[in-house]
Coordinates of C-alpha atoms in Angstrom, one line a residue:
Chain H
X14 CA 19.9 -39.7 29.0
X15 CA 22.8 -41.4 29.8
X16 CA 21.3 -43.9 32.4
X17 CA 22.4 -47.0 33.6
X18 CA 18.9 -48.4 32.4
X19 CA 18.8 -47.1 29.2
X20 CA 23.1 -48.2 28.4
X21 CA 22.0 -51.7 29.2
X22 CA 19.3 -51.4 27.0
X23 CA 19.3 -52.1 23.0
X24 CA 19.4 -49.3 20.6
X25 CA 15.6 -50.2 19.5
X26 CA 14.3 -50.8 23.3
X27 CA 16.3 -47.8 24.4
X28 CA 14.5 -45.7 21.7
X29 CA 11.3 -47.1 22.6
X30 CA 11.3 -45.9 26.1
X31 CA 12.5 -43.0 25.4
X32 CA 9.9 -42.3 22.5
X33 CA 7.6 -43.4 25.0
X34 CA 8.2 -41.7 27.9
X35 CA 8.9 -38.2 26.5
X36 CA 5.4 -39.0 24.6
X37 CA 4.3 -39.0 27.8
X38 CA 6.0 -35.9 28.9
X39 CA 5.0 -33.8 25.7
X40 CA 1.5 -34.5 25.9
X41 CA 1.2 -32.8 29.5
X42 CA 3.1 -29.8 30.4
X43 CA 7.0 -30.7 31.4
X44 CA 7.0 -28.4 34.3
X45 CA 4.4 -28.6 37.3
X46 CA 2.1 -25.8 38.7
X47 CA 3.6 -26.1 42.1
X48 CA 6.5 -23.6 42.4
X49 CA 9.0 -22.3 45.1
X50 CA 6.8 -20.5 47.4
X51 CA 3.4 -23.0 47.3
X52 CA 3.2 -24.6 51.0
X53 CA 2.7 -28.2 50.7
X54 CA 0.6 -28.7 53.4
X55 CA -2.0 -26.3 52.8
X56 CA -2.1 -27.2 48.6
X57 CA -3.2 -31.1 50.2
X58 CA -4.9 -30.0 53.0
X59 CA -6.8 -33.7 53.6
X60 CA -3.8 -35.9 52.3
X61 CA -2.2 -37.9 54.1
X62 CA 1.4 -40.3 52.8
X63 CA 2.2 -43.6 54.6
X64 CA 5.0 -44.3 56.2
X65 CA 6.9 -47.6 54.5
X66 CA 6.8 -50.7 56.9
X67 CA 5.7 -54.5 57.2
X68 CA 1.9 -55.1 56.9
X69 CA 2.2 -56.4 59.8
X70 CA 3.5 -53.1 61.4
X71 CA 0.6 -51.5 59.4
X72 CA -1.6 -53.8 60.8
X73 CA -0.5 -53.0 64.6
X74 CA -0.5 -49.0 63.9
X75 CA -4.4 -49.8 62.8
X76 CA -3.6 -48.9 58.8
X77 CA -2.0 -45.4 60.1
X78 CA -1.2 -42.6 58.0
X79 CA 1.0 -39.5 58.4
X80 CA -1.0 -35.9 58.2
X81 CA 1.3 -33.9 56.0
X82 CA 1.7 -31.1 58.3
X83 CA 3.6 -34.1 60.9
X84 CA 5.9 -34.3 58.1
X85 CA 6.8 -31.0 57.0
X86 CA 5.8 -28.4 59.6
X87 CA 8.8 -26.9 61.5
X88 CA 11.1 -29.1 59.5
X89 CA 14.0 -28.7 57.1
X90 CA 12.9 -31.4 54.5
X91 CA 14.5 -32.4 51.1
X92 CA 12.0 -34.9 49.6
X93 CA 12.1 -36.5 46.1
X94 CA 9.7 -38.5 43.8
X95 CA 10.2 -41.0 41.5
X96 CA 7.7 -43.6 39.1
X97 CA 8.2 -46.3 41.0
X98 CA 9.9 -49.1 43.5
X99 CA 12.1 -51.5 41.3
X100 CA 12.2 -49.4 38.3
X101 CA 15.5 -49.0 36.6
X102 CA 16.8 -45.1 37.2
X103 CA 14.8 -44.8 40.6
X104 CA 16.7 -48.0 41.9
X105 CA 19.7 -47.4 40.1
X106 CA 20.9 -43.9 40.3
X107 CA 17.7 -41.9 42.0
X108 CA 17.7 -43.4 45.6
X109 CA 21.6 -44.0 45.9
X110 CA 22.4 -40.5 45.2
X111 CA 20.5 -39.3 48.3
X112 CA 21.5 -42.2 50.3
X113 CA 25.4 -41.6 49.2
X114 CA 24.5 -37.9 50.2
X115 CA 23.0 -37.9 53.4
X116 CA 25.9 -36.7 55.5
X117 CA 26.2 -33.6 53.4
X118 CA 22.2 -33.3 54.3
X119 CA 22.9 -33.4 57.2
X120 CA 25.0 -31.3 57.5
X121 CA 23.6 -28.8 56.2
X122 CA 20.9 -28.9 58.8
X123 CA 18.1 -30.7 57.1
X124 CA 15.9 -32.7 59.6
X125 CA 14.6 -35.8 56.9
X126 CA 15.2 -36.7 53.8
X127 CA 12.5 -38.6 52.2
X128 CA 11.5 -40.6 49.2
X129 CA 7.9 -40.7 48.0
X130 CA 6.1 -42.7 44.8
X131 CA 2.7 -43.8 43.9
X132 CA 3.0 -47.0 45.7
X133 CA 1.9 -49.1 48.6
X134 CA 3.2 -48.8 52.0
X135 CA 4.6 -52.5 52.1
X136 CA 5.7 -52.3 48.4
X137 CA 7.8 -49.0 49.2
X138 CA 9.2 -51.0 52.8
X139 CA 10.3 -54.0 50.5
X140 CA 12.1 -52.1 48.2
X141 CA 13.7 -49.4 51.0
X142 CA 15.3 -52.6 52.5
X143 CA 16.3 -54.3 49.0
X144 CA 17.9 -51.3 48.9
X145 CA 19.8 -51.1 52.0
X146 CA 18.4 -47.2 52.4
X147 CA 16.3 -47.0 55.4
X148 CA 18.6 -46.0 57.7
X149 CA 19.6 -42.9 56.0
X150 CA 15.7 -41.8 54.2
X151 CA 12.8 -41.9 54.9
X152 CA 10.5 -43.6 52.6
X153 CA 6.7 -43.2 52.3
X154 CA 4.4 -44.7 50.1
X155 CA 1.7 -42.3 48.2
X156 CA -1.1 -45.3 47.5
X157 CA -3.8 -43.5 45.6
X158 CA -1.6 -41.0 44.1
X159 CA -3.3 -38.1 45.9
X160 CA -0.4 -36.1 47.5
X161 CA 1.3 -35.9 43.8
X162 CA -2.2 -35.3 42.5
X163 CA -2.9 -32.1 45.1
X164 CA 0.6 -31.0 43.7
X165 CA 0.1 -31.6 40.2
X166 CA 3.4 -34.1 39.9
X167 CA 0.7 -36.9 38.6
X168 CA 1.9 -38.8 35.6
X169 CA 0.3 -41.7 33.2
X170 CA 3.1 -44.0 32.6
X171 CA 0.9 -46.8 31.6
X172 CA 3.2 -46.6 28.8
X173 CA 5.7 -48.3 31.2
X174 CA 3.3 -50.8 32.8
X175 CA 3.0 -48.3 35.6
X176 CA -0.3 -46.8 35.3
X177 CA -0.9 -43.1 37.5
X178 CA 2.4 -42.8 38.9
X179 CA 4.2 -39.5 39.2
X180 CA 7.2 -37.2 38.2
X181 CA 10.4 -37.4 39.2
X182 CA 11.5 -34.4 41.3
X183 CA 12.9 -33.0 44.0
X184 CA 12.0 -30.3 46.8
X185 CA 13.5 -28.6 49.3
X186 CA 10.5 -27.5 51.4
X187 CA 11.2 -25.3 54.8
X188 CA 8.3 -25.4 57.5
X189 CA 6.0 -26.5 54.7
X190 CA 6.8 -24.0 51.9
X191 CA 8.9 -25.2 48.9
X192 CA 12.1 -23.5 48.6
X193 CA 13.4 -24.9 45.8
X194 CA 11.3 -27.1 43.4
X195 CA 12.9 -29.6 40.9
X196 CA 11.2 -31.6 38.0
X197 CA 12.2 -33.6 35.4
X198 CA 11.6 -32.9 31.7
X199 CA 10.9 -36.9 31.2
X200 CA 10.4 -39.3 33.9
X201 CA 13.1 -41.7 32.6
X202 CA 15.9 -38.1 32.7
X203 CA 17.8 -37.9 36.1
X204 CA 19.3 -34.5 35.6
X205 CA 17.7 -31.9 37.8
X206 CA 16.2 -34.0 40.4
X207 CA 19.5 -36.0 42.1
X208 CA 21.0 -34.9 45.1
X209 CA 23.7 -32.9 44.0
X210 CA 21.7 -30.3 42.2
X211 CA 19.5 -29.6 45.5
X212 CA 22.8 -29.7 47.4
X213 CA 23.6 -27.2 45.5
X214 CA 20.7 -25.4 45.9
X215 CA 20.3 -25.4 49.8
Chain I
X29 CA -9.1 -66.5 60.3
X30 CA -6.6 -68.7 61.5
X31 CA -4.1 -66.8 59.5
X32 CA -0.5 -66.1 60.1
X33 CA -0.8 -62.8 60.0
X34 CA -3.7 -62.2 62.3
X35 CA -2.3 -64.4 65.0
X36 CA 0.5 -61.7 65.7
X37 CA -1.4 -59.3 65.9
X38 CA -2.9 -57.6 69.2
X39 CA -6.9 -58.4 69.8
X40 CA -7.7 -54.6 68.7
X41 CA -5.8 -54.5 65.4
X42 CA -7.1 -57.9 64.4
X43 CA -10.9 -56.4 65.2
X44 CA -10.3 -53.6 63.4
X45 CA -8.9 -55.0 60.3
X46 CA -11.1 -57.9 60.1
X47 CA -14.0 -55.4 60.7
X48 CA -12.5 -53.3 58.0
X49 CA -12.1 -56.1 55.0
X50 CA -15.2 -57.7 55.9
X51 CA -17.2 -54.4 56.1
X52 CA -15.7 -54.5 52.2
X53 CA -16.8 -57.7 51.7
X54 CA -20.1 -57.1 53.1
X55 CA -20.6 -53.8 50.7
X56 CA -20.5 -55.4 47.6
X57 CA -21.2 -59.2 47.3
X58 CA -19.3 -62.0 48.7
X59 CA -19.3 -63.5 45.4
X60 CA -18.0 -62.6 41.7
X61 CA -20.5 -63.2 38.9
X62 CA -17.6 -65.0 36.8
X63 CA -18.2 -68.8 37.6
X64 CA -17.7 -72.7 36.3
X65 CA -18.1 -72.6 32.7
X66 CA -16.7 -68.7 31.8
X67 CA -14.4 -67.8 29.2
X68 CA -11.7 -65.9 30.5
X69 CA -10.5 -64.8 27.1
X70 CA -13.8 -64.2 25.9
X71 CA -15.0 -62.5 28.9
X72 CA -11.6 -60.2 28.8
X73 CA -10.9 -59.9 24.7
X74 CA -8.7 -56.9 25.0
X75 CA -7.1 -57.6 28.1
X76 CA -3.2 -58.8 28.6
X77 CA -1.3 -59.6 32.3
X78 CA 2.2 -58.6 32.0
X79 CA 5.0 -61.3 32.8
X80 CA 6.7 -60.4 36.6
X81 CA 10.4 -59.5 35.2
X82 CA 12.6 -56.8 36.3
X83 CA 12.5 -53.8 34.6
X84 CA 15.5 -53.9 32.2
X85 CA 14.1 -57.1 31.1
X86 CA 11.0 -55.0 30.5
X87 CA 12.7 -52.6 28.6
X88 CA 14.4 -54.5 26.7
X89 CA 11.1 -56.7 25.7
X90 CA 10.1 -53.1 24.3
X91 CA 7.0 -53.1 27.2
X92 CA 5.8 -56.2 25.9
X93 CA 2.8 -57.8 27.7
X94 CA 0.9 -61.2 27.1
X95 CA -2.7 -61.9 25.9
X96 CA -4.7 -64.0 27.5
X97 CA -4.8 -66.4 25.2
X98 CA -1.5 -67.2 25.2
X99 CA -1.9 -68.0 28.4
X100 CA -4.9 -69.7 28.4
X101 CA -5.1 -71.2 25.3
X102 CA -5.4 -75.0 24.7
X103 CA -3.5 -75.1 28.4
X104 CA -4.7 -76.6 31.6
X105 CA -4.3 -73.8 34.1
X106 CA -4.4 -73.2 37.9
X107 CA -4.2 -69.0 38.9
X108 CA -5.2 -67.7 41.8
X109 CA -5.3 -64.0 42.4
X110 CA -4.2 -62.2 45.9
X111 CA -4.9 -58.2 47.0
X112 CA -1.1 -57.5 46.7
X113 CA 2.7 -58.4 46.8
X114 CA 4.5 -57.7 50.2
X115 CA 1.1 -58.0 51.9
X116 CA 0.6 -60.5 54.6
X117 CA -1.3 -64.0 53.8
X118 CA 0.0 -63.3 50.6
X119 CA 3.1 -63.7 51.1
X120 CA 2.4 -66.0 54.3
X121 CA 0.3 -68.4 53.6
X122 CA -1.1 -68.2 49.2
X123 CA 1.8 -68.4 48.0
X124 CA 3.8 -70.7 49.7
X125 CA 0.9 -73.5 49.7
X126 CA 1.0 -73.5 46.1
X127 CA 4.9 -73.5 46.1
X128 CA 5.0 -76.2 48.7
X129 CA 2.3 -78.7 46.7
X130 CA 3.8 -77.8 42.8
X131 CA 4.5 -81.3 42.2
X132 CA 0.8 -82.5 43.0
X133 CA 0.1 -79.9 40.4
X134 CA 2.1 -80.7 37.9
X135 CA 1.2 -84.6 38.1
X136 CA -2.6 -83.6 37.7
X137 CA -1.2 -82.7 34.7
X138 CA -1.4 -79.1 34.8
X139 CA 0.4 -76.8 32.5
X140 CA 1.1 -73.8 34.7
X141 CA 0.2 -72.4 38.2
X142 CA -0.2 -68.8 37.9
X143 CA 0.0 -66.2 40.1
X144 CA -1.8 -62.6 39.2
X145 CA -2.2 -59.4 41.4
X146 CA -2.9 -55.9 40.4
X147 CA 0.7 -55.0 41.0
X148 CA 3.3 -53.7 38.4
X149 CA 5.3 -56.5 37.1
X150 CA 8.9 -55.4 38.5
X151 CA 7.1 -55.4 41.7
X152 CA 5.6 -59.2 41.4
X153 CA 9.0 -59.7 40.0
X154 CA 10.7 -58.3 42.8
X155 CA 8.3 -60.4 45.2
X156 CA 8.1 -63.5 43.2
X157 CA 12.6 -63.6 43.7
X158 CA 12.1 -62.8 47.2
X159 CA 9.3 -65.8 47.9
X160 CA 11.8 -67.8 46.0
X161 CA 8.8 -69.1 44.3
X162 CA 9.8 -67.9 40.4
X163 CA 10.8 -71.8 39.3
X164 CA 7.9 -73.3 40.8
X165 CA 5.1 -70.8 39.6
X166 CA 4.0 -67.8 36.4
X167 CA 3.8 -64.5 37.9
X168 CA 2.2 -61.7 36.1
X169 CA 0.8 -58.3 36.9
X170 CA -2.5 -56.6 36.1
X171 CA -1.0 -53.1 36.3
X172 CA -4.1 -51.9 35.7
X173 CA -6.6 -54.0 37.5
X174 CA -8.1 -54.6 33.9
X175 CA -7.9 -58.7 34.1
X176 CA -9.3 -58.6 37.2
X177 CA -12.1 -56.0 36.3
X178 CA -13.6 -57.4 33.5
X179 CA -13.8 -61.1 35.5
X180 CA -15.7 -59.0 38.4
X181 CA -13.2 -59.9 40.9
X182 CA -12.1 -56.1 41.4
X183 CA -11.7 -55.2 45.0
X184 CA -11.0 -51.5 46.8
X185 CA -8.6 -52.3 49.4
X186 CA -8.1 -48.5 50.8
X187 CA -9.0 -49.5 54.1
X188 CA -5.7 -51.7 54.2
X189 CA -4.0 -48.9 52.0
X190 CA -3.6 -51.1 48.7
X191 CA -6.4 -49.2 47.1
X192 CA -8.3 -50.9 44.1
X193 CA -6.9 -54.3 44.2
X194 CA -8.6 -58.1 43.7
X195 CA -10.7 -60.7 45.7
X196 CA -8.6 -63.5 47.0
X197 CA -9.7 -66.2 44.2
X198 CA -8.6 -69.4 42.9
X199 CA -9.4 -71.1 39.5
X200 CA -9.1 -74.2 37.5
X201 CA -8.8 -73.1 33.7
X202 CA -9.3 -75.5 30.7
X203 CA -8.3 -74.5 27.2
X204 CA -9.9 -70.8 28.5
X205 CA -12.9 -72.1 30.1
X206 CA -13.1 -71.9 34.1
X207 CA -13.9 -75.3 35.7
X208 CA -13.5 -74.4 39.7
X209 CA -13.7 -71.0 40.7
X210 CA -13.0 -70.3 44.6
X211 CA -13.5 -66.6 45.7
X212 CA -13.3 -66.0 49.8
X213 CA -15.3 -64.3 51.3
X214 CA -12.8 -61.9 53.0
X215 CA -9.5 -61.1 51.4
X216 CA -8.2 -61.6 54.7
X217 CA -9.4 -65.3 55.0
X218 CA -7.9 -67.5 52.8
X219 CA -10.7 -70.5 53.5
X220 CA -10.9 -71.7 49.9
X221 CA -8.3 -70.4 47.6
X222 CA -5.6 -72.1 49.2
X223 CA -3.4 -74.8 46.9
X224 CA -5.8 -77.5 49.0
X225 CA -8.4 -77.1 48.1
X226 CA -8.3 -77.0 44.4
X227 CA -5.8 -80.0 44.0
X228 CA -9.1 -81.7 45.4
X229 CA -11.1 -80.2 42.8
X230 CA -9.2 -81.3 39.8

C-alpha cells in the first residue's frame, strides 16, 4: 500500500480508505472471470469504448464510438483500467508508469497502449492532457461501464464518491485474446497492474 | 441555439445533435415537476452533493459529503445544474456567465452561487481549477445523480455519451424553499438558465 495517495494521507483517513476499499474488494470476488485465453471482442460483442477528445470533436465525429474489434483485432495491445480520471493512484503512479514506459512497449512490438475507465469521453480527454500523456497512450472513455461490465472488471466504489467504476488491471491482449490478465486485489493497491509487471510478462 | 459550441460545428453535426437532445427532450417532458415554492431539503431528505476537491483532500476529509441542509439552510441560494464538466455550453457559455456577473450576485445579497452536475467531485474539482471559476462560485458533485433525481431534473444523455446526467436548470433558493426555477427545454440551449436571466428574477 505504499502509495503516494495514501503517504499523504492521515493515519485515520489512510485507514478509512483502505478499510473501505478492500470492503469493497471482499464483498465481491478479488479476481475476475475473464482469464488469459477469453477474446475480448467476442465476450462484448455489442460494446463499443470512446475515444477521449473535445466535445467538440465528439460533436464533428456525430458522437462516434470505436467497435472493439477496430481496437483489438490484428493488434499487439497492452491496455489498463483504473477507477477513475483525477483520482489519486490512477493520476499519480497508474498512468505515469505506462507513459514513462512506452519506449520499452514499443519496443517490444506492441501497436497501442491504452488506458480505459468508467468515464466520459471529454472527462477522460481533460485529464489525458492534464496529464501530459496523449502522445504516448491512448485513452478511451468506457461511459456506461459496459465494456468492464461484459468483462466482469465492474466495481462499486460509491464508497469513494465514484459510484460503478471498475478494477484496476492490466492486459496484454494479442489479436483480441488476452494473453496475460492482471487485477488488483483492491482498487486503491498498484502492485500487479503497473507497467513493469506486464513488461515483464510480454 | 445560438451557442458557442454549435456555431463551430458543420450544418450535419449540429442537425444531428440538436435532433438528438431534443428528441430527449421531446421523450420525456420539457419540464420538471419541482417548481416555485419546493423544498429542496424536504423533497431530497437523505440526499448530500459532495464539495468539488481533489482527491487527497477527499481522503483526507475521510469521504465526507454535505447535506443539503447545510447548504440550503437559512441561506439565500442561486444553483444551476449542467449535463457535465468538460462538455461544451458548459464550460462555454453556463459557467462563465455566472463567473462573469458574481458581483451582481453577491450585491442581491445572495449567499452562494452553486454549481452542481452529476460528475464525481475530483472531476468538478478538476474542472472548476481549469474554468478558473473556484473563488467566484460552490461546486459540488452528485456522484450519483441522487440530488438531481429526487428534484425530477434527471436526464439520460447517452446520445451525447454522458449517460444519465441532469436538465440544464437554474434556481433561486431561499432558506430551502425554491423561489425561480428555470429548466431549458434542451440541454443543448441554454435560453433561460443563463446568470441573466435569474439576476432579473431576484
Amino acid at each position: 500500500m505504499a502509495s503516494l495517495i495514501l503517504k499523504r494521507s492521515s493515519p485515520s483517513a489512510l485507514k478509512s480508505i483502505v478499510d473501505g476499499l478492500r470492503m469493497g474488494a471482499s464483498s465481491s470476488r478479488a479476481y475476475a472471470s475473464v482469464a488469459a485465453g477469453t477474446d475480448v471482442v467476442a465476450a462484448a460483442p455489442d460494446v463499443s469504448l470512446q475515444k477521449a477528445r473535445s466535445w467538440d470533436e465528439a460533436v464533428s465525429s456525430n458522437f462516434a464510438t470505436t467497435p472493439l474489434k477496430d481496437i483489438f483485432k490484428g493488434k499487439k495491445v497492452v491496455i489498463f483500467g483504473l477507477p477513475g480520471a483525477y483520482t489519486g493512484v490512477c493520476s499519480q503512479q497508474h498512468v505515469p508508469s505506462y507513459k514513462n514506459n512506452i519506449d520499452k512497449f514499443k519496443a517490444k512490438g506492441i501497436d497501442s497502449v491504452i488506458c480505459v475507465a468508467v468515464n466520459d469521453p471529454y472527462v477522460m480527454n481533460a485529464w489525458a492532457e492534464k496529464l501530459q500523456a496523449k502522445d504516448a497512450i491512448e485513452f478511451y472513455g468506457d461511459f456506461d461501464g459496459s465494456f468492464h461490465k461484459s468483462l466482469d472488471l465492474g466495481k462499486d466504489l460509491s464508497v469513494a464518491l465514484l459510484g460503478p467504476r471498475s478494477q484496476r488491471w492490466s492486459a496484454y491482449v494479442e489479436d483480441g485474446k488476452i494473453k496475460k490478465l492482471n487485477v488488483e486485489e483492491a482498487p486503491s493497491d498498484m502492485k500487479v497492474s503497473g507497467a513493469d509487471v506486464i513488461l515483464g510478462q510480454i
